Coordinates of C-alpha atoms and ligand atoms in Angstrom, one line a residue:
M78 CA 13.6 31.6 1.8
L79 CA 15.5 34.6 3.0
S80 CA 15.7 34.7 6.7
Q81 CA 13.9 38.1 6.9
A82 CA 11.0 36.7 5.0
L83 CA 10.9 33.6 7.1
Q84 CA 11.1 35.8 10.3
D85 CA 8.2 37.9 9.0
Q86 CA 6.2 34.8 8.2
L87 CA 6.8 33.3 11.7
R88 CA 6.0 36.6 13.4
A89 CA 2.7 36.8 11.4
A90 CA 1.9 33.3 12.7
G91 CA 2.3 34.6 16.3
V92 CA 5.8 33.1 16.9
H93 CA 8.0 34.9 19.4
T94 CA 10.5 32.1 20.2
L95 CA 12.5 29.5 18.2
L96 CA 13.1 26.1 19.5
A97 CA 16.5 25.1 18.1
Q98 CA 16.3 21.3 18.2
F99 CA 18.8 18.6 17.5
T100 CA 19.0 14.9 18.3
D101 CA 21.6 13.4 20.5
L102 CA 23.2 10.0 20.0
H103 CA 20.5 8.3 22.2
G104 CA 17.8 9.6 19.8
V105 CA 16.6 12.2 22.4
A106 CA 15.6 15.7 21.3
K107 CA 17.7 18.4 22.8
G108 CA 17.9 22.2 22.2
K109 CA 17.3 25.6 23.5
Y110 CA 15.0 28.6 23.1
L111 CA 16.0 31.6 21.1
P112 CA 14.1 34.9 20.6
L113 CA 12.7 35.0 17.0
E114 CA 15.1 37.9 16.3
Q115 CA 17.9 35.4 16.5
L116 CA 16.7 33.5 13.4
D117 CA 19.4 34.9 11.1
A118 CA 22.1 33.8 13.5
L119 CA 20.5 30.4 13.9
L120 CA 20.5 29.9 10.2
S121 CA 24.0 31.1 9.5
E122 CA 26.3 30.4 12.4
G123 CA 23.9 28.3 14.5
A124 CA 23.1 28.2 18.2
G125 CA 26.0 27.4 20.4
F126 CA 26.1 24.5 22.8
S127 CA 28.8 23.0 25.0
G128 CA 29.8 20.0 23.0
P129 CA 30.8 17.6 25.8
S130 CA 27.4 18.3 27.5
I131 CA 25.7 16.5 24.6
A132 CA 25.7 12.7 24.8
G133 CA 27.9 11.1 22.1
T134 CA 29.8 14.1 20.7
G135 CA 33.2 13.1 22.2
L136 CA 34.1 16.8 21.9
A137 CA 36.8 18.4 24.1
R138 CA 36.0 20.5 27.2
Q139 CA 38.1 23.4 26.0
G140 CA 39.2 25.0 22.8
P141 CA 37.6 25.6 19.4
R142 CA 36.4 22.0 19.2
S143 CA 34.4 22.2 22.4
E144 CA 31.6 24.2 20.8
Y145 CA 28.7 22.3 19.1
W146 CA 26.8 24.6 16.7
G147 CA 23.3 23.6 15.9
R148 CA 22.6 25.3 12.6
G149 CA 18.9 25.6 11.8
D150 CA 17.6 24.0 8.6
A151 CA 15.2 26.8 7.4
S152 CA 13.0 24.3 5.5
T153 CA 12.0 22.7 8.8
A154 CA 10.7 25.9 10.5
Q155 CA 7.4 25.0 12.0
A156 CA 5.1 26.8 14.5
L157 CA 4.1 24.2 17.2
P158 CA 0.3 24.0 17.6
W159 CA 0.7 22.7 21.2
M160 CA 3.0 25.5 22.2
P161 CA 1.6 28.7 20.8
G162 CA 4.3 31.3 20.1
Y163 CA 7.0 28.7 19.6
A164 CA 8.5 27.4 16.3
R165 CA 10.8 24.4 15.9
L166 CA 13.8 24.4 13.7
V167 CA 15.7 21.2 13.2
C168 CA 19.4 21.8 13.5
D169 CA 22.4 20.1 11.9
G170 CA 25.6 19.9 14.0
F171 CA 28.6 21.9 13.0
V172 CA 32.0 22.1 14.8
A173 CA 34.7 24.6 13.9
G174 CA 32.7 25.7 10.8
Q175 CA 32.5 22.1 9.4
P176 CA 29.6 19.6 9.4
F177 CA 30.1 17.6 12.5
D178 CA 30.8 14.0 11.5
A179 CA 29.2 12.6 14.7
C180 CA 25.9 14.5 14.5
P181 CA 23.2 11.8 13.8
R182 CA 21.5 14.1 11.2
Q183 CA 24.8 14.7 9.4
V184 CA 25.3 10.9 9.4
L185 CA 22.0 10.5 7.7
R186 CA 22.7 13.3 5.3
R187 CA 25.9 11.5 4.3
A188 CA 24.0 8.3 3.7
E189 CA 21.4 10.1 1.6
A190 CA 24.2 11.8 -0.4
R191 CA 25.5 8.3 -1.4
L192 CA 22.0 7.6 -2.7
S193 CA 21.5 10.9 -4.5
A194 CA 24.9 10.4 -6.3
R195 CA 23.1 7.6 -8.1
G196 CA 19.9 9.6 -8.5
W197 CA 18.2 7.6 -5.8
Q198 CA 16.2 8.4 -2.7
L199 CA 15.2 6.2 0.2
R200 CA 11.7 6.9 1.5
T201 CA 10.6 5.6 4.9
G202 CA 7.3 5.4 6.7
I203 CA 8.2 5.0 10.4
E204 CA 5.6 3.6 12.7
P205 CA 5.9 4.5 16.3
E206 CA 4.3 2.3 19.0
F207 CA 4.2 3.8 22.4
F208 CA 2.7 3.4 25.9
L209 CA 0.6 5.9 27.9
L210 CA 1.4 5.3 31.6
K211 CA 1.0 6.7 35.0
T212 CA 2.6 6.0 38.4
D213 CA 0.8 3.7 40.8
G214 CA 1.9 5.7 43.8
R215 CA 4.3 2.9 44.9
G216 CA 7.1 3.7 42.4
S217 CA 5.9 1.6 39.5
Y218 CA 4.4 2.6 36.2
V219 CA 1.1 1.1 35.0
P220 CA -1.1 1.8 32.0
I221 CA -2.9 5.1 32.2
D222 CA -6.2 3.3 31.9
D223 CA -7.1 1.0 34.8
A224 CA -9.8 -0.6 32.8
D225 CA -7.4 -1.5 29.9
R226 CA -7.1 -5.1 31.0
L227 CA -7.9 -7.4 28.0
D228 CA -5.6 -10.3 27.4
K229 CA -5.5 -9.4 23.7
P230 CA -6.1 -5.6 23.6
S231 CA -5.2 -5.1 19.9
Y232 CA -7.7 -2.7 18.2
D233 CA -9.7 -2.5 21.4
L234 CA -12.6 -0.1 20.8
K235 CA -13.5 0.0 24.5
A236 CA -10.2 1.4 25.7
L237 CA -9.4 3.5 22.7
P238 CA -12.2 6.1 23.2
R239 CA -11.0 6.6 26.8
Q240 CA -7.8 8.2 25.3
A241 CA -9.6 9.9 22.4
A242 CA -9.2 13.4 23.7
L243 CA -5.4 13.0 24.1
L244 CA -5.1 11.2 20.7
R245 CA -7.2 13.7 18.9
E246 CA -5.1 16.6 20.3
L247 CA -2.0 14.8 19.1
H248 CA -3.5 14.1 15.7
L249 CA -4.5 17.8 15.3
A250 CA -1.0 19.0 16.5
L251 CA 0.7 16.8 14.0
Q252 CA -1.7 17.7 11.2
G253 CA -1.0 21.4 12.1
C254 CA 2.6 20.7 11.5
G255 CA 1.9 19.3 8.0
L256 CA 2.0 15.6 8.8
Q257 CA -0.6 13.5 7.1
V258 CA -1.8 11.2 9.9
L259 CA -3.1 7.9 8.5
Q260 CA -4.3 5.9 11.5
I261 CA -4.3 5.6 15.2
D262 CA -5.0 2.3 17.1
H263 CA -4.8 0.5 20.3
E264 CA -1.8 -1.9 20.0
D265 CA -1.2 -5.4 21.4
A266 CA -0.3 -4.4 24.9
Q267 CA -2.4 -2.8 27.7
G268 CA -1.7 0.9 27.6
Q269 CA -0.1 0.7 24.1
Y270 CA -1.0 2.7 21.0
E271 CA 0.3 3.4 17.6
L272 CA 0.0 6.4 15.3
N273 CA 1.0 6.3 11.7
F274 CA 1.7 9.2 9.3
A275 CA 2.6 9.3 5.6
Y276 CA 6.0 8.2 4.3
D277 CA 8.6 10.6 3.0
R278 CA 12.3 11.0 2.3
A279 CA 14.3 9.3 5.0
L280 CA 15.6 12.6 6.5
H281 CA 12.2 14.1 6.7
S282 CA 10.7 11.0 8.3
A283 CA 13.4 11.1 10.9
D284 CA 12.7 14.8 11.6
R285 CA 9.0 14.0 11.9
I286 CA 9.5 11.2 14.4
M287 CA 11.3 13.6 16.6
L288 CA 8.5 16.1 16.1
F289 CA 6.0 13.3 17.0
K290 CA 7.9 12.5 20.2
L291 CA 8.0 16.2 21.2
A292 CA 4.3 16.6 20.6
A293 CA 3.2 13.3 22.2
Q294 CA 5.3 13.9 25.3
A295 CA 3.9 17.4 25.8
I296 CA 0.3 16.5 25.1
A297 CA 0.4 13.3 27.2
E298 CA 1.8 15.3 30.1
K299 CA -1.1 17.8 29.7
H300 CA -3.5 14.9 30.0
G301 CA -1.7 13.5 33.1
A302 CA -0.1 10.6 31.2
L303 CA 3.5 9.6 30.8
F304 CA 4.4 9.0 27.1
S305 CA 6.8 6.1 26.9
M306 CA 8.9 4.8 24.0
M307 CA 10.7 2.3 26.2
P308 CA 11.0 -0.8 24.1
K309 CA 9.6 -3.3 26.6
P310 CA 8.1 -1.7 29.8
F311 CA 6.3 -4.9 30.9
A312 CA 7.7 -8.4 30.7
D313 CA 4.3 -9.9 30.3
Q314 CA 3.1 -7.6 27.5
P315 CA 4.4 -7.1 23.9
G316 CA 7.0 -4.3 23.5
S317 CA 7.0 -1.2 21.3
G318 CA 8.5 -1.5 17.8
M319 CA 9.2 1.4 15.4
H320 CA 8.9 -0.4 12.1
F321 CA 10.3 1.2 8.9
H322 CA 8.5 0.8 5.6
A323 CA 11.2 1.4 3.1
S324 CA 11.3 2.0 -0.7
L325 CA 13.8 3.3 -3.1
W326 CA 12.8 6.0 -5.6
T327 CA 14.3 7.9 -8.6
G328 CA 13.2 10.9 -10.6
E329 CA 11.1 13.8 -9.5
G330 CA 7.6 15.0 -10.1
P331 CA 6.0 13.3 -13.1
T332 CA 9.1 11.2 -13.8
E333 CA 9.4 9.8 -10.3
R334 CA 9.1 6.1 -9.9
C335 CA 9.6 3.4 -7.3
L336 CA 12.7 1.4 -8.1
F337 CA 11.2 -1.6 -6.2
D338 CA 8.3 -1.8 -8.6
G339 CA 8.0 -4.4 -11.3
A340 CA 10.1 -7.4 -12.2
E341 CA 13.4 -5.5 -12.3
G342 CA 12.4 -3.8 -9.1
Q343 CA 12.1 -7.2 -7.5
V344 CA 15.7 -8.0 -8.3
L345 CA 16.9 -4.6 -6.8
L346 CA 14.6 -5.1 -3.7
G347 CA 16.2 -8.6 -3.3
H348 CA 19.7 -7.2 -3.3
F349 CA 18.7 -4.4 -0.9
I350 CA 17.0 -6.8 1.6
A351 CA 19.9 -9.3 1.3
G352 CA 22.2 -6.4 2.5
V353 CA 19.8 -5.7 5.3
L354 CA 19.8 -9.3 6.4
A355 CA 23.6 -9.7 5.9
H356 CA 24.2 -6.8 8.3
A357 CA 21.3 -7.5 10.6
P358 CA 23.5 -8.3 13.7
A359 CA 25.3 -4.9 13.5
L360 CA 22.1 -3.1 12.6
C361 CA 20.6 -4.5 15.7
A362 CA 22.9 -2.3 17.9
L363 CA 21.4 0.8 16.2
A364 CA 17.8 -0.4 15.8
A365 CA 17.5 -2.0 19.2
P366 CA 20.0 0.2 21.1
T367 CA 19.1 -0.4 24.8
V368 CA 19.5 -3.1 27.4
N369 CA 15.7 -3.3 27.5
S370 CA 15.5 -3.7 23.7
Y371 CA 16.5 -7.4 23.9
K372 CA 13.5 -8.2 26.2
R373 CA 11.4 -7.3 23.1
L374 CA 13.5 -9.3 20.6
T375 CA 13.3 -12.6 22.4
V376 CA 13.9 -15.9 20.8
G377 CA 11.5 -18.7 21.6
E378 CA 9.2 -18.5 24.7
S379 CA 8.4 -15.0 25.8
L380 CA 6.5 -14.1 29.0
S381 CA 4.1 -12.1 26.8
G382 CA 3.3 -14.8 24.3
T383 CA 3.4 -13.8 20.6
T384 CA 5.3 -10.4 20.5
W385 CA 5.3 -9.8 16.7
A386 CA 8.9 -8.7 17.3
P387 CA 11.3 -10.5 15.0
A388 CA 14.3 -12.3 16.4
Y389 CA 15.0 -14.3 13.3
I390 CA 17.1 -13.1 10.3
A391 CA 14.6 -13.9 7.6
H392 CA 12.3 -12.2 5.1
G393 CA 9.0 -13.3 3.7
P394 CA 6.0 -12.0 1.8
N395 CA 3.7 -10.3 4.2
N396 CA 5.4 -12.2 7.0
R397 CA 5.2 -10.3 10.2
T398 CA 7.2 -13.0 12.1
A399 CA 10.3 -12.2 10.0
L400 CA 12.7 -9.4 10.3
V401 CA 11.9 -8.2 6.8
R402 CA 8.3 -8.3 5.7
T403 CA 8.1 -7.9 1.9
L404 CA 5.1 -6.0 0.3
P405 CA 4.6 -4.9 -3.3
G406 CA 7.1 -2.1 -4.0
R407 CA 8.4 -1.9 -0.5
F408 CA 9.5 -3.8 2.6
E409 CA 8.9 -3.4 6.2
W410 CA 12.0 -3.5 8.4
R411 CA 10.5 -4.8 11.7
L412 CA 13.7 -4.8 13.7
P413 CA 13.8 -1.2 15.1
D414 CA 12.2 -0.5 18.4
A415 CA 10.8 2.7 19.8
A416 CA 14.1 3.7 21.4
A417 CA 16.0 3.7 18.1
N418 CA 17.7 6.9 17.0
P419 CA 15.8 7.4 13.7
Y420 CA 18.7 9.1 12.0
L421 CA 21.2 6.4 12.8
A422 CA 18.8 3.6 12.1
S423 CA 18.0 5.1 8.7
A424 CA 21.6 5.7 7.9
A425 CA 22.6 2.2 8.8
L426 CA 19.6 0.8 6.7
I427 CA 20.8 2.7 3.7
A428 CA 24.4 1.5 4.1
A429 CA 23.3 -2.1 4.5
G430 CA 21.0 -1.9 1.5
L431 CA 23.6 -0.2 -0.8
D432 CA 26.1 -2.9 0.2
G433 CA 23.6 -5.6 -0.9
I434 CA 23.1 -3.8 -4.2
D435 CA 26.8 -3.2 -4.9
R436 CA 27.7 -6.7 -4.1
E437 CA 24.6 -8.1 -5.8
L438 CA 23.9 -10.2 -2.7
Q439 CA 21.1 -12.7 -3.2
P440 CA 18.5 -12.9 -0.4
P441 CA 17.9 -16.3 1.2
A442 CA 14.8 -18.2 0.2
A443 CA 11.7 -16.3 1.2
C444 CA 10.2 -17.6 4.4
E445 CA 6.5 -18.4 4.3
D446 CA 6.4 -20.0 7.8
D447 CA 5.0 -18.6 11.0
L448 CA 8.4 -18.4 12.7
F449 CA 6.8 -18.0 16.1
A450 CA 5.3 -21.5 15.6
L451 CA 8.6 -23.3 14.7
S452 CA 11.0 -24.8 17.2
L453 CA 14.5 -23.4 17.3
R454 CA 15.7 -26.7 15.7
Q455 CA 13.3 -26.2 12.8
I456 CA 14.5 -22.6 12.4
A457 CA 18.1 -23.7 12.4
D458 CA 17.3 -26.4 9.9
R459 CA 16.0 -23.7 7.5
G460 CA 19.3 -21.9 7.8
I461 CA 17.8 -19.0 9.6
A462 CA 20.1 -17.3 12.0
L463 CA 19.1 -15.5 15.2
L464 CA 19.6 -11.8 16.1
P465 CA 21.9 -10.9 18.9
Q466 CA 20.1 -11.6 22.2
S467 CA 21.7 -8.8 24.3
L468 CA 23.0 -5.3 23.8
D469 CA 26.4 -6.7 24.5
Q470 CA 26.2 -9.2 21.6
A471 CA 24.8 -6.5 19.3
L472 CA 27.7 -4.1 20.2
E473 CA 30.2 -6.9 19.4
A474 CA 28.4 -7.4 16.0
L475 CA 28.6 -3.7 15.3
L476 CA 32.3 -3.6 16.1
A477 CA 32.9 -6.5 13.8
D478 CA 31.0 -4.9 10.8
A479 CA 33.5 -2.5 9.2
M480 CA 31.1 -1.4 6.5
I481 CA 28.4 -0.2 9.0
C482 CA 31.0 1.4 11.2
D483 CA 32.4 3.2 8.2
A484 CA 29.0 4.5 7.3
L485 CA 28.5 5.8 10.8
G486 CA 31.9 7.4 10.8
E487 CA 34.8 6.9 13.2
T488 CA 33.8 9.4 15.9
L489 CA 30.2 8.3 16.1
T490 CA 31.1 4.6 16.1
Q491 CA 33.5 5.1 19.0
Q492 CA 31.2 7.2 21.0
F493 CA 28.3 4.9 20.4
L494 CA 30.2 1.8 21.4
A495 CA 31.7 3.6 24.5
L496 CA 28.3 4.9 25.7
K497 CA 26.4 1.8 25.0
R498 CA 29.1 -0.4 26.7
E499 CA 28.8 1.7 29.7
E500 CA 25.0 1.2 29.6
W501 CA 25.5 -2.6 29.3
L502 CA 28.0 -2.7 32.1
G503 CA 25.8 -0.7 34.4
Y504 CA 23.0 -3.2 33.8
A505 CA 25.2 -6.3 34.0
R506 CA 26.8 -5.3 37.2
H507 CA 23.7 -4.3 39.1
V508 CA 21.9 -6.8 41.3
S509 CA 18.2 -6.9 40.5
A510 CA 15.1 -7.7 42.6
W511 CA 14.7 -10.9 40.5
E512 CA 18.2 -12.1 41.5
M513 CA 17.6 -11.4 45.2
Q514 CA 14.3 -13.2 45.1
R515 CA 15.8 -16.2 43.3
Y516 CA 19.1 -16.5 45.1
V517 CA 19.2 -14.8 48.5
A518 CA 17.9 -17.9 50.4
A519 CA 18.4 -20.5 47.7
F520 CA 21.8 -22.1 48.6
Ligands
LIG85 N1 4.7 -4.5 19.0 C1 5.3 -5.3 18.0 C2 6.8 -5.0 17.9 O1 7.4 -4.8 19.0 C3 4.7 -5.1 16.6 C4 3.3 -5.3 16.5 C5 2.8 -4.9 15.0 O2 3.1 -5.7 14.1 O3 2.2 -3.8 14.8 O4 7.5 -5.0 16.9
MG86 MG1 2.1 -2.0 15.3

């Protein structure tokens, strides 16, 4: 649409301000406000940002390559129901007039282009789990709802209505942005919820997760709650996953079809998931990108009992204890957690799947066991490997995986490794309350 026509349309919808939004390497929404009259500039040149002020760009502090241009994607223009007068435009990163190789959205665009060169499209349904919290006045966070105390709070219909006003507002906000909300439930942990919306092309789903985060954060705040996508806020409760339901498609309109359907589709699905499993340790760095992520992906005993978070590199039909749960015509990639950058996780998933297809990798035998019920010895006997058990190990695995690094691009890989190593070192070097308690008077 011509920018003037879009501007008129937004003005008619009461919009006076544009929210030019991009996503940094950590998966956090960043941006700025522009008057609606700047739409043409936002769509052509872009909004200018100081490159080195954005996490993960690695851009210089001076000269032409210090400027990061967030160029608005007109097709994403959307008035925000929870912020009357404001419309979000998702931006792609540009530097010196060229697509910026280390912009996460550009990385996913490159991955999608590899698929579309074959006439294919990856569709993802991304399922965010999240906590609604408050401070207890003593510096700790606790569930927003003091009465949310069940040992097994999944699907709890006593606690859910107490958040109904907040969740309904979130539902309506997302619906107002064109998302088809499918379900909302109380999850497995006290204070934990999940909201699902319809699947779509990988890029659109990633854009929508960012929209979901913006909406949920703002609406939760209005209701006095802290919206948290921290992977594992409480050691004794399950963590928050962000599972991806993935399927490969070809054709358009009446000719479109899912390439994972039917007998031939099973073979292609097998190669794809074989790639996802073969690259699982490196994918871990992107899908579980924080120090805290590895408290969710625990092997063996966990302080929270069954976590439903997969630490085992396996796949199985409708098997939620495995990293890949296969379903008719699609698979669920259960590795990602709520802190994953959806663009980078999607791009890495595509790269891994395409590698499986190109090398015709065969998946290991399907696992029909409850992996949480097996001992580590039994798991090893089945030839099932474990995921990295720390951010440090996952970063090593990423560094060792040239194919995934290549798909992310050199700049982004270097930046990611540098920032995340710093995060790991900060954690590894600090002395925690647990250590003091355990050691201060022990020896
Ligand atoms: N919360 C679990 C996770 O961290 C998933 C629970 C579910 O299967 O919905 O992956
Ligand atoms: Mg869930």
